[in-house]
Short mmCIF file of C-alpha atoms and ligand atoms in Angstrom, two decimals:
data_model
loop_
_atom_site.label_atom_id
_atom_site.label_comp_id
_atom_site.label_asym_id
_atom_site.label_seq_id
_atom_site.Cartn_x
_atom_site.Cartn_y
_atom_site.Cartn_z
CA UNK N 209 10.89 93.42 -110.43
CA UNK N 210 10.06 90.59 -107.60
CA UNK N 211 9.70 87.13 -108.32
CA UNK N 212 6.17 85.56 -108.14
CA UNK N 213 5.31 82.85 -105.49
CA UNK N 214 4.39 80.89 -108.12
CA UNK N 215 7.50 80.95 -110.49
CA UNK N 216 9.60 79.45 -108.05
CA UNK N 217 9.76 75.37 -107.58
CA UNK N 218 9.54 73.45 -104.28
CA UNK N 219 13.14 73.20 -104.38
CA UNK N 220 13.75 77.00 -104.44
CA UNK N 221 10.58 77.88 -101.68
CA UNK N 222 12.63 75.06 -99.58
CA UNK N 223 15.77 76.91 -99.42
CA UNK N 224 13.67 80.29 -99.04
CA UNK N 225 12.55 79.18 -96.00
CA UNK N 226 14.99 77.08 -94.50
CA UNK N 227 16.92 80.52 -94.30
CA UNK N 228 14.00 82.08 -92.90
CA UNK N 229 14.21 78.97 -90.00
CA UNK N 230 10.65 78.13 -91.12
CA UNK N 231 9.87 74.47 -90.91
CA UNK N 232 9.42 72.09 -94.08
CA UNK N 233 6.15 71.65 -93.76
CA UNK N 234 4.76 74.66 -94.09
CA UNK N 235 6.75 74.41 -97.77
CA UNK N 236 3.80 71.77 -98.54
CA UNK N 237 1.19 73.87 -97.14
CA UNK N 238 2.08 76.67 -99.05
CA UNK N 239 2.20 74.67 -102.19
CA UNK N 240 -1.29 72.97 -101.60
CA UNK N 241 -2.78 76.66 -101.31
CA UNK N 242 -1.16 77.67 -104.25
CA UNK N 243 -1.86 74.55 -107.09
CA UNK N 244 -4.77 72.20 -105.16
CA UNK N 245 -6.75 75.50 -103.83
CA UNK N 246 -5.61 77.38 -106.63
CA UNK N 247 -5.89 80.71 -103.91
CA UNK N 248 -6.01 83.97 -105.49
CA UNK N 249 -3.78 85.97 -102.62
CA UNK N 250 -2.29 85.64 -99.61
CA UNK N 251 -4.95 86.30 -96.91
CA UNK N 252 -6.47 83.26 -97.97
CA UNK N 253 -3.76 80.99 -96.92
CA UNK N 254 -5.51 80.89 -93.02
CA UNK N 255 -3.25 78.49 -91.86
CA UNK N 256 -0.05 79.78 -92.38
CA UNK N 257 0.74 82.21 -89.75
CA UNK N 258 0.07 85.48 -90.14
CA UNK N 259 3.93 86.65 -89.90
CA UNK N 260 5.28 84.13 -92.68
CA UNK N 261 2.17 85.35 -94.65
CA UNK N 262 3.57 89.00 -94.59
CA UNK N 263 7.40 87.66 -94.76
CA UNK N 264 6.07 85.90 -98.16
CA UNK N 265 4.25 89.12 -99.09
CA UNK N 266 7.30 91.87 -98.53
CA UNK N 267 9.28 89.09 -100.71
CA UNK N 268 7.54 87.74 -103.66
CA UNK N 269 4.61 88.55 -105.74
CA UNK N 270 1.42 87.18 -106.53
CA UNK N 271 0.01 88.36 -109.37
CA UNK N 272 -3.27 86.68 -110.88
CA UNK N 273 -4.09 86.77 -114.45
CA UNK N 274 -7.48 89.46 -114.50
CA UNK N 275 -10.01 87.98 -117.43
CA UNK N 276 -10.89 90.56 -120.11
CA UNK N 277 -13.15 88.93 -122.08
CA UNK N 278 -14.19 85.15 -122.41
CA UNK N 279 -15.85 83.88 -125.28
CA UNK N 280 -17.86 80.85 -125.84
CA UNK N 281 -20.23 78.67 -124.32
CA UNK N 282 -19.99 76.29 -121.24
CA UNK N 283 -18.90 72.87 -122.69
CA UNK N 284 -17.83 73.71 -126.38
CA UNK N 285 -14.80 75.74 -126.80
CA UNK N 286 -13.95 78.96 -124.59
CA UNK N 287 -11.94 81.43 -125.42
CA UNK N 288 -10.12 83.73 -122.45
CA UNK N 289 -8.65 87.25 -123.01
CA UNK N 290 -6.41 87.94 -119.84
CA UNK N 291 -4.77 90.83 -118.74
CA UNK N 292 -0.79 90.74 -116.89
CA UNK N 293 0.22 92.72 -114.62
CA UNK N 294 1.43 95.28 -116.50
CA UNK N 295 -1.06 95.52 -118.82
CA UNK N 296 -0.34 93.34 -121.32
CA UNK N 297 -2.97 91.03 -123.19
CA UNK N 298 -2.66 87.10 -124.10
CA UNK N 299 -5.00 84.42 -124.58
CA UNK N 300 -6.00 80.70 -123.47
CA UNK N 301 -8.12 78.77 -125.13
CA UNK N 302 -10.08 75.77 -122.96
CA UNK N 303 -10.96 72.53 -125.13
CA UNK N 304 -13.46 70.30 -124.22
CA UNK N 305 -12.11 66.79 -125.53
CA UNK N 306 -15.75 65.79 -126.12
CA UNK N 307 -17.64 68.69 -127.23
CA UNK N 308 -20.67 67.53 -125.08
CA UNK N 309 -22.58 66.77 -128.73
CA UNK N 310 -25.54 64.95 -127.46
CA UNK N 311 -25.81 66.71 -124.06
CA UNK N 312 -23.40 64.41 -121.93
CA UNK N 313 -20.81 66.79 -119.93
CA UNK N 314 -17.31 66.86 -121.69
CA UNK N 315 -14.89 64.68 -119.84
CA UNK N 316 -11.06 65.89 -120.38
CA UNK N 317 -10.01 69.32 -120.84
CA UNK N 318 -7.52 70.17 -123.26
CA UNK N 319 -5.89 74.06 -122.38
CA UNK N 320 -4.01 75.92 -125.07
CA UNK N 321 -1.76 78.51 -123.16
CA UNK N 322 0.48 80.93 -124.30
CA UNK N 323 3.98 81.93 -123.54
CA UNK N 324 5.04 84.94 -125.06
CA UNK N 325 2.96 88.31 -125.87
CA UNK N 326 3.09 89.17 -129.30
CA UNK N 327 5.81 86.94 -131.88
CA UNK N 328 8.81 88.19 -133.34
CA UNK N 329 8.77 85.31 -135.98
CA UNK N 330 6.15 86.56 -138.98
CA UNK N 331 4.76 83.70 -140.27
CA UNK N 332 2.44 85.16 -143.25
CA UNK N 333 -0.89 83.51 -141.89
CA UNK N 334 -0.47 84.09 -138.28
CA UNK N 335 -2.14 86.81 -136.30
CA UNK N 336 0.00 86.31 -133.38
CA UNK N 337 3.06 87.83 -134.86
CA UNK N 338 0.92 90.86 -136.69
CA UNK N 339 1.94 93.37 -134.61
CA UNK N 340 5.55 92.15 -133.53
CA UNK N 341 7.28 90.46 -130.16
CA UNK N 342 6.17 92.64 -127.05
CA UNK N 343 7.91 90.45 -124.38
CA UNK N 344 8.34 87.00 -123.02
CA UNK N 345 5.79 85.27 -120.16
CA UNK N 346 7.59 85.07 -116.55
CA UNK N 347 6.82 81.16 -115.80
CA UNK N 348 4.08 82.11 -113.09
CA UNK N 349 2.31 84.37 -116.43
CA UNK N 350 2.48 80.61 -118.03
CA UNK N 351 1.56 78.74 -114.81
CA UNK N 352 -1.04 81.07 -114.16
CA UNK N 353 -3.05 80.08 -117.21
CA UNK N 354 -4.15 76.72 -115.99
CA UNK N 355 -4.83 78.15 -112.39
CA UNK N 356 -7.22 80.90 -113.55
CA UNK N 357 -9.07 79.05 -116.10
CA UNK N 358 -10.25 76.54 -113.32
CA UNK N 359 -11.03 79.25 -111.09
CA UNK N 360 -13.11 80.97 -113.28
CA UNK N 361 -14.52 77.91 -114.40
CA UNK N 362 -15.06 76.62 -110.73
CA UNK N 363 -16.88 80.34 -110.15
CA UNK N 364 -18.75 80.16 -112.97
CA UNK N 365 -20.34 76.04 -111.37
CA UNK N 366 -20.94 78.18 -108.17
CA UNK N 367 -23.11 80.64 -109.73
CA UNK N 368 -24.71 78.34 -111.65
CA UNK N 369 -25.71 75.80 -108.78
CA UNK N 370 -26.75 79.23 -106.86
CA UNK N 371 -29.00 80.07 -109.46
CA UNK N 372 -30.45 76.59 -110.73
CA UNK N 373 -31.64 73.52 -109.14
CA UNK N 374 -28.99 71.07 -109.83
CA UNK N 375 -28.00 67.24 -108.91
CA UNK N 376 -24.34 68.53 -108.30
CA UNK N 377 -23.18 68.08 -105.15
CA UNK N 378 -23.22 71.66 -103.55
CA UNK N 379 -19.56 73.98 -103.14
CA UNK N 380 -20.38 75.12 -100.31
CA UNK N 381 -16.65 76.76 -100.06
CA UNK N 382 -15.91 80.18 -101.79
CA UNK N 383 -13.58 79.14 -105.16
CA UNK N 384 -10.68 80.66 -103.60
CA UNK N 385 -10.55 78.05 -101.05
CA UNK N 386 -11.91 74.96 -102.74
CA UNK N 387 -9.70 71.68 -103.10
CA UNK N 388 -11.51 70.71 -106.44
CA UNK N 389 -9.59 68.01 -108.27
CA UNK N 390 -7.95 69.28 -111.69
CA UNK N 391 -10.18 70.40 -114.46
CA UNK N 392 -7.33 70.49 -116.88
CA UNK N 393 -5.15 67.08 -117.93
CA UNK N 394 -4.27 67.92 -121.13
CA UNK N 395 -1.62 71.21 -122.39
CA UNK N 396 -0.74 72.31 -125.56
CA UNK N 397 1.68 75.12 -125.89
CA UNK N 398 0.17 76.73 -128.69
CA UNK N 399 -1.85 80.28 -128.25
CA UNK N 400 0.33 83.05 -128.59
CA UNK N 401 4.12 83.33 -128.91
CA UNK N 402 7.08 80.96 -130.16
CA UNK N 403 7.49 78.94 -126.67
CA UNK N 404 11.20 77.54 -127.86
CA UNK N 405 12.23 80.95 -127.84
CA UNK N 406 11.37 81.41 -123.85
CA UNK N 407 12.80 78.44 -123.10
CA UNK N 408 13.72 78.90 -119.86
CA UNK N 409 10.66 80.40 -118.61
CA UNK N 410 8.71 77.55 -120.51
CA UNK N 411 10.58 74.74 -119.14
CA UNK N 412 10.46 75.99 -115.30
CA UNK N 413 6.65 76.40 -115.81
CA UNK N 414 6.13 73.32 -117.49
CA UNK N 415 7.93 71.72 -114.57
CA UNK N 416 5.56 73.11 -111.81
CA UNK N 417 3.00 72.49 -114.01
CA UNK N 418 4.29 68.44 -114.39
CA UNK N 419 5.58 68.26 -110.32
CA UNK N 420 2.92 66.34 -108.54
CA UNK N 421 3.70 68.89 -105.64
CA UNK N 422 1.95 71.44 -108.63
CA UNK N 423 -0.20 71.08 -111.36
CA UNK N 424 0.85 67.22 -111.57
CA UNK N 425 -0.46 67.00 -115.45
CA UNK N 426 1.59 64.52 -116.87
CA UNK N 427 4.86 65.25 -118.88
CA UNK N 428 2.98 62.93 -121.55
CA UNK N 429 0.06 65.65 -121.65
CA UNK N 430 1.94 68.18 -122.27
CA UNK N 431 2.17 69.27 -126.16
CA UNK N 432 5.12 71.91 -127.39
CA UNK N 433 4.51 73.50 -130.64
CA UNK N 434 7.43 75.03 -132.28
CA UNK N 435 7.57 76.91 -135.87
CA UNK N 436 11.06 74.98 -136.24
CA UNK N 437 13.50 76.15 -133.51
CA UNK N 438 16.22 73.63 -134.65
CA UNK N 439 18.85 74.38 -132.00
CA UNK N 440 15.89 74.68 -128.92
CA UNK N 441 14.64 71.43 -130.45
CA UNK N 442 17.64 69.51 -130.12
CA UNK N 443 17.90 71.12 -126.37
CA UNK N 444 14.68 69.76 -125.45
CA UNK N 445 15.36 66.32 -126.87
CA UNK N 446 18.16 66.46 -123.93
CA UNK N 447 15.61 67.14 -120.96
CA UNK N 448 14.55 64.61 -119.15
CA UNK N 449 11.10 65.13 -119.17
CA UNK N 450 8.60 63.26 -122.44
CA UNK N 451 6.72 66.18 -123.68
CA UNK N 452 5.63 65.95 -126.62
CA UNK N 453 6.38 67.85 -129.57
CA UNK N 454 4.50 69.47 -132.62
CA UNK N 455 6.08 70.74 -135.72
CA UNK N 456 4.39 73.81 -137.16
CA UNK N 457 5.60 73.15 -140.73
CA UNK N 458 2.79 73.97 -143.18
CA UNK N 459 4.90 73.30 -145.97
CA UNK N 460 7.05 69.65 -146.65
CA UNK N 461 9.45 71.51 -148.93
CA UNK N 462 11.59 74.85 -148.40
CA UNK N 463 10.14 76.53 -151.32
CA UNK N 464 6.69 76.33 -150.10
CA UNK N 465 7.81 76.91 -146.52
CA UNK N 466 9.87 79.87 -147.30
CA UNK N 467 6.92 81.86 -148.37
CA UNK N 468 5.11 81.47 -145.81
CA UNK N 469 7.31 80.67 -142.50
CA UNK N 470 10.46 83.50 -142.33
CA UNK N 471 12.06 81.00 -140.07
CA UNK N 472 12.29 78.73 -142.46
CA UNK N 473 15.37 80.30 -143.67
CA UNK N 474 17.10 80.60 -140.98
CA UNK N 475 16.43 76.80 -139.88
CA UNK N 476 15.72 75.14 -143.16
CA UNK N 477 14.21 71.55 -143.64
CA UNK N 478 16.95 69.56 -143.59
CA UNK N 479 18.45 71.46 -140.14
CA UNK N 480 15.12 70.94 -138.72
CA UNK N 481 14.15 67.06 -139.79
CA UNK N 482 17.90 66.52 -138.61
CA UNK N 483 16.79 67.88 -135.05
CA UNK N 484 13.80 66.59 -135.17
CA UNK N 485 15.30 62.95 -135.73
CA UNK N 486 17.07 63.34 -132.98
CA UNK N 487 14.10 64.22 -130.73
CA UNK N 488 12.57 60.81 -131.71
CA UNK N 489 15.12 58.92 -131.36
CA UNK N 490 15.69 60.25 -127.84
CA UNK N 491 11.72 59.99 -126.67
CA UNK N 492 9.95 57.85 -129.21
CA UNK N 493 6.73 58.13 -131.29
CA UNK N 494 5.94 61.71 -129.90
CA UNK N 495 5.92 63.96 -133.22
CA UNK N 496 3.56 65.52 -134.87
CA UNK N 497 3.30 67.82 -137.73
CA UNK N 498 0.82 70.65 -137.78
CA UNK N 499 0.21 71.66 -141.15
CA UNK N 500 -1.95 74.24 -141.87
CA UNK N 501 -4.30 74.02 -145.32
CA UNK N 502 -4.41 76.83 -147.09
CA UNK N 503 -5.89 77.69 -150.62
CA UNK N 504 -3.14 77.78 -153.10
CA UNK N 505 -0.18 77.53 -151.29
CA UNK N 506 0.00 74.60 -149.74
CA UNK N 507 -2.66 72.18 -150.18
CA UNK N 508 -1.53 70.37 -153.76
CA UNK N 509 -1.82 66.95 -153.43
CA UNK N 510 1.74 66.87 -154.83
CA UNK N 511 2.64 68.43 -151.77
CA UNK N 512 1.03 65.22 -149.94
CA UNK N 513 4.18 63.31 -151.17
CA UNK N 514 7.00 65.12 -149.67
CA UNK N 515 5.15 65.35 -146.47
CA UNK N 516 4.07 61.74 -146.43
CA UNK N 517 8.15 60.48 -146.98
CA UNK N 518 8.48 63.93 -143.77
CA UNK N 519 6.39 61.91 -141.29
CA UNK N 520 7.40 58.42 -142.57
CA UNK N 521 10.94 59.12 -142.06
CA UNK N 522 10.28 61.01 -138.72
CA UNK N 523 7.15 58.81 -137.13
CA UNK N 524 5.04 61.92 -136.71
CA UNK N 525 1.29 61.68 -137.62
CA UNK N 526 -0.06 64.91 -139.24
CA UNK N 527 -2.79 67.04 -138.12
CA UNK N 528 -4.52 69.41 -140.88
CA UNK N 529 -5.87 71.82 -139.75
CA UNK N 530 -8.12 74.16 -142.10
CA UNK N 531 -6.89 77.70 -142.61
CA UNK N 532 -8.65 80.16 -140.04
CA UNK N 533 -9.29 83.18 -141.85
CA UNK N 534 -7.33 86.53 -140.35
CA UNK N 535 -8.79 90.01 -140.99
CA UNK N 536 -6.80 91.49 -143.02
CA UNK N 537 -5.15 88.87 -144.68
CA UNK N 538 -4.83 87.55 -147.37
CA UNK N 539 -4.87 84.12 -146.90
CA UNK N 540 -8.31 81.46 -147.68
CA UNK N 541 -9.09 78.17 -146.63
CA UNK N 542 -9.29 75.50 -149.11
CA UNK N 543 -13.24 74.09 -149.95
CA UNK N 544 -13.63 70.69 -147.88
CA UNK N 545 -13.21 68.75 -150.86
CA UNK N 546 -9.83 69.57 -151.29
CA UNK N 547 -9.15 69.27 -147.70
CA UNK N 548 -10.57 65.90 -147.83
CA UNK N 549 -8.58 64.98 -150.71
CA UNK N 550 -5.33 66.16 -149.12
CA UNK N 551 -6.05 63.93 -146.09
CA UNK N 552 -7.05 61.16 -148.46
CA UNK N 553 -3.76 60.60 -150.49
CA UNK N 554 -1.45 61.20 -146.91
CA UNK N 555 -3.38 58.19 -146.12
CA UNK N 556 -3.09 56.34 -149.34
CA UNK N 557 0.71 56.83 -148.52
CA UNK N 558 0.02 54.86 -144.66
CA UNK N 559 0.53 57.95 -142.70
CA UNK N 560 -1.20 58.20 -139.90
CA UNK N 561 -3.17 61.75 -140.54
CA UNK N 562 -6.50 63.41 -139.23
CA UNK N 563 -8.22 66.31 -140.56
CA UNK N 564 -9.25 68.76 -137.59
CA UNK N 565 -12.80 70.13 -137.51
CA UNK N 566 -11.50 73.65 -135.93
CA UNK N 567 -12.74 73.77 -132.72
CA UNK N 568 -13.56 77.44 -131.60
CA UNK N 569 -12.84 78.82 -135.48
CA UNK N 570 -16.38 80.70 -135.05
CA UNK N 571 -14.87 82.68 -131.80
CA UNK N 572 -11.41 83.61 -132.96
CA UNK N 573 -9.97 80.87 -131.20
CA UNK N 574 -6.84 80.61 -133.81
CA UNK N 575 -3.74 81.95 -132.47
CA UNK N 576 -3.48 85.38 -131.61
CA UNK N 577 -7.04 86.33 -133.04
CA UNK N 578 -8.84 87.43 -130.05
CA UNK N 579 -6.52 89.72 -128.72
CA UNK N 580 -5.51 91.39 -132.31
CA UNK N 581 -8.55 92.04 -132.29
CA UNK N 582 -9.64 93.39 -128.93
CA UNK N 583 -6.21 95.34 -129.05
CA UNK N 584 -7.71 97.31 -132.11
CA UNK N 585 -11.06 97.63 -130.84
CA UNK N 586 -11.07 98.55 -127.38
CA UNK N 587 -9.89 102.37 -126.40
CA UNK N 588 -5.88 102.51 -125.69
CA UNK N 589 -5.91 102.01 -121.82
N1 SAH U 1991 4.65 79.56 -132.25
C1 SAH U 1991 4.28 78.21 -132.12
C2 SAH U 1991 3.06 77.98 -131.27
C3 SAH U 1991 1.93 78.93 -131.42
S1 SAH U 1991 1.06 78.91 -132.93
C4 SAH U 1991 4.10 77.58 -133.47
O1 SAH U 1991 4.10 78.29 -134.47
O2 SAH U 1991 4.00 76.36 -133.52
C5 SAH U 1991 0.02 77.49 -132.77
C6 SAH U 1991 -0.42 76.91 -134.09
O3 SAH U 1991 -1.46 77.72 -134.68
C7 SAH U 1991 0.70 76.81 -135.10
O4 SAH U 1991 0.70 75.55 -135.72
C8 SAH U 1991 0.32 77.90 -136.06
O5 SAH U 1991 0.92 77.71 -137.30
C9 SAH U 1991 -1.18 77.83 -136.06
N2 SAH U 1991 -1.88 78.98 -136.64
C10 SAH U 1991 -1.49 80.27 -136.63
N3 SAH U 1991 -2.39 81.03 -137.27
C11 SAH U 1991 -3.35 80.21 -137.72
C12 SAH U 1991 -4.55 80.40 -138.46
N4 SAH U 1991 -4.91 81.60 -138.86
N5 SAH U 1991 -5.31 79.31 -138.74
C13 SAH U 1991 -4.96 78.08 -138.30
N6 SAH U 1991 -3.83 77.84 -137.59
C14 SAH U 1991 -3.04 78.89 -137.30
FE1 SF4 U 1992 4.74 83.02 -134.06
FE2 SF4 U 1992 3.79 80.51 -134.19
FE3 SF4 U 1992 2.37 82.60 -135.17
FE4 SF4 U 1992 4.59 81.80 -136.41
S1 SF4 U 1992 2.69 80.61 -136.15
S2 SF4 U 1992 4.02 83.96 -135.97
S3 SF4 U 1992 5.87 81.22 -134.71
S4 SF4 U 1992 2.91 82.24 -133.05
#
């Protein structure tokens, strides 16, 4: 299999091309096609000469990600379905950070990528890991999230400006080619897979994502979500870059976790606080707990108390997060009174806790959901 132009850093094209005697500079051009232009292949790249463009192409490839199936409307939550090269499906899911309520455009744009297709760790709830691991993202499959949301996004402002009158100023370039500034400034590694268990791949993307020669989102901006990889946990405290971190742990005891989380006992609660400690103490305030509410199982306010003395210990704020519903499941959301109540006694107990409104619940936006399901709908191809 090649390597794709756009798993490799600046470091790496550097050396490719000092051996091919090309000059430094056209290192930088490369790059500004690639993550400023976001171009979608190599004929685009008009300035680069014609035999380094075919050098590049007989050496790497440049796969982008083809959209399936996007769901959602402009401003609120969307939803993207992509195919890989090989066929394969996974998802990203594009936040607006202000859901445009009152009719103002949203301002930041949170994206939710994913970095492995399928998950081979089972948690009960999850739809992700339904039908097993399938195989891990290359980094360019994780880099090549962020790029082909804003294209399609920047496509999708062309055809609208063709088709309406607007006050916008006017693209008058084709997408492909356009040096629009970055729609994206917010990550979080959390649509499909466990990304501590492609670490490598996730940390070299995440890099070219962070490098102000590629995506240059800050390292700050950049959210890992882990079901409770102790060992990759403590591995990531030793990186130099600050991402920060979120703890899938849906249940502040082992008991509760067990049931619901197989990993949990493999990396039990005290293995994983004990890594997680040392994550904080190495970067700072930057935990947070995801914790999933769901009818029954988790959402005693009992439950609030080993949690609360969790986060207290650790300085992670929790997010709860309603249950999203998975067909064929047997798992419910809790009625909003108890999901109030929950958040209520966490902060009786002065941690720092908020109670998400799913965004993007109504169009399968939880983990895993919209390809299960267009997997089991659509015709084997
Ligand atoms: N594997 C990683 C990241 C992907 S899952 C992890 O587990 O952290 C991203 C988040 O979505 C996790 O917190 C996961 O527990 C949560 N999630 C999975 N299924 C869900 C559902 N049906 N409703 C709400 N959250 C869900
Ligand atoms: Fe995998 Fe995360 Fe889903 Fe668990 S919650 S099955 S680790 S994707």
């Amino acid at each position: 299999m090649t390597t794709d132009i756009k798993s490799l850093t600046r470091e790496e094209l550097k050396a490719q091309f000092k051996s091919w005697n090309e000059p430094a500079y056209r290192v930088t051009q490369l790059l500004e096609w690639l993550y400023a232009r976001r171009a979608a292949n190599w004929d685009a790249m008009t300035n680069l000469p014609k035999p380094l463009r075919e050098k590049l192409r007989g050496t790497f490839s440049f796969n982008c990600l083809q959209l399936v199936l996007k769901q959602g409307a402009h401003d609120t939550t969307q939803k993207f379905l992509w195919k890989l090269a090989d066929g394969a499906l996974v998802e990203s899911v594009l936040i607006p950070a202000n859901p445009a309520l009152y009719g103002e455009s949203s301002d930041r744009h949170t994206l939710c990528i994913s970095t492995q297709v399928g998950c081979a760790y089972g948690c009960k709830f999850c739809a992700s890991g339904l039908d097993g691991w399938k195989r891990n993202l290359t980094p360019d499959e994780i880099v090549e999230q962020v790029l082909a949301v804003e294209r399609a996004q920047m496509r999708n402002a062309e055809c609208g400006m063709r088709n309406e009158k607007s006050d916008a100023p006017k693209l008058d370039t084709p997408h492909s080619a356009l040096r629009a500034p970055r729609l994206i400034d917010n990550i979080v590694v959390m649509g499909m897979g466990e990304p501590l268990a492609n670490y490598e791949n996730l940390l070299k993307a995440l890099k070219i994502l962070n490098a102000p020669w590629g995506g240059g989102i800050g390292a700050r901006k950049i959210t890992i979500s882990t079901s409770g990889l102790a060992p990759q946990i403590r591995r990531l405290a030793a990186e130099p870059l600050q991402f920060r971190l979120a703890i899938s742990l849906h249940g502040a005891t082992d008991a509760v976790r067990s049931r619901i989380m197989p990993v949990n006992r493999k990396h039990p609660l005290k293995e994983l606080t004990a890594a997680c400690e040392q994550y904080q103490i190495q970067k700072g305030r930057m935990l947070t707990f995801e914790y999933i509410l769901i009818a029954g199982v988790n959402d005693s306010i009992e439950q609030t108390k080993p949690l609360a003395a969790l986060a207290k210990k650790l300085f992670a704020k929790v997010n709860l997060i309603p249950y999203n519903t998975v067909e064929g499941l047997p798992w419910k959301r809790p009625g909003e009174t108890a999901c109030e109540a929950f958040l209520r006694a966490l902060e009786k107990q002065k941690v720092p806790a908020t109670l998400r409104r799913e965004k993007g619940g109504d169009i399968d936006a939880a983990c895993g959901q919209l390809r299960l399901k267009t997997e089991r709908e659509l015709p084997a191809r």
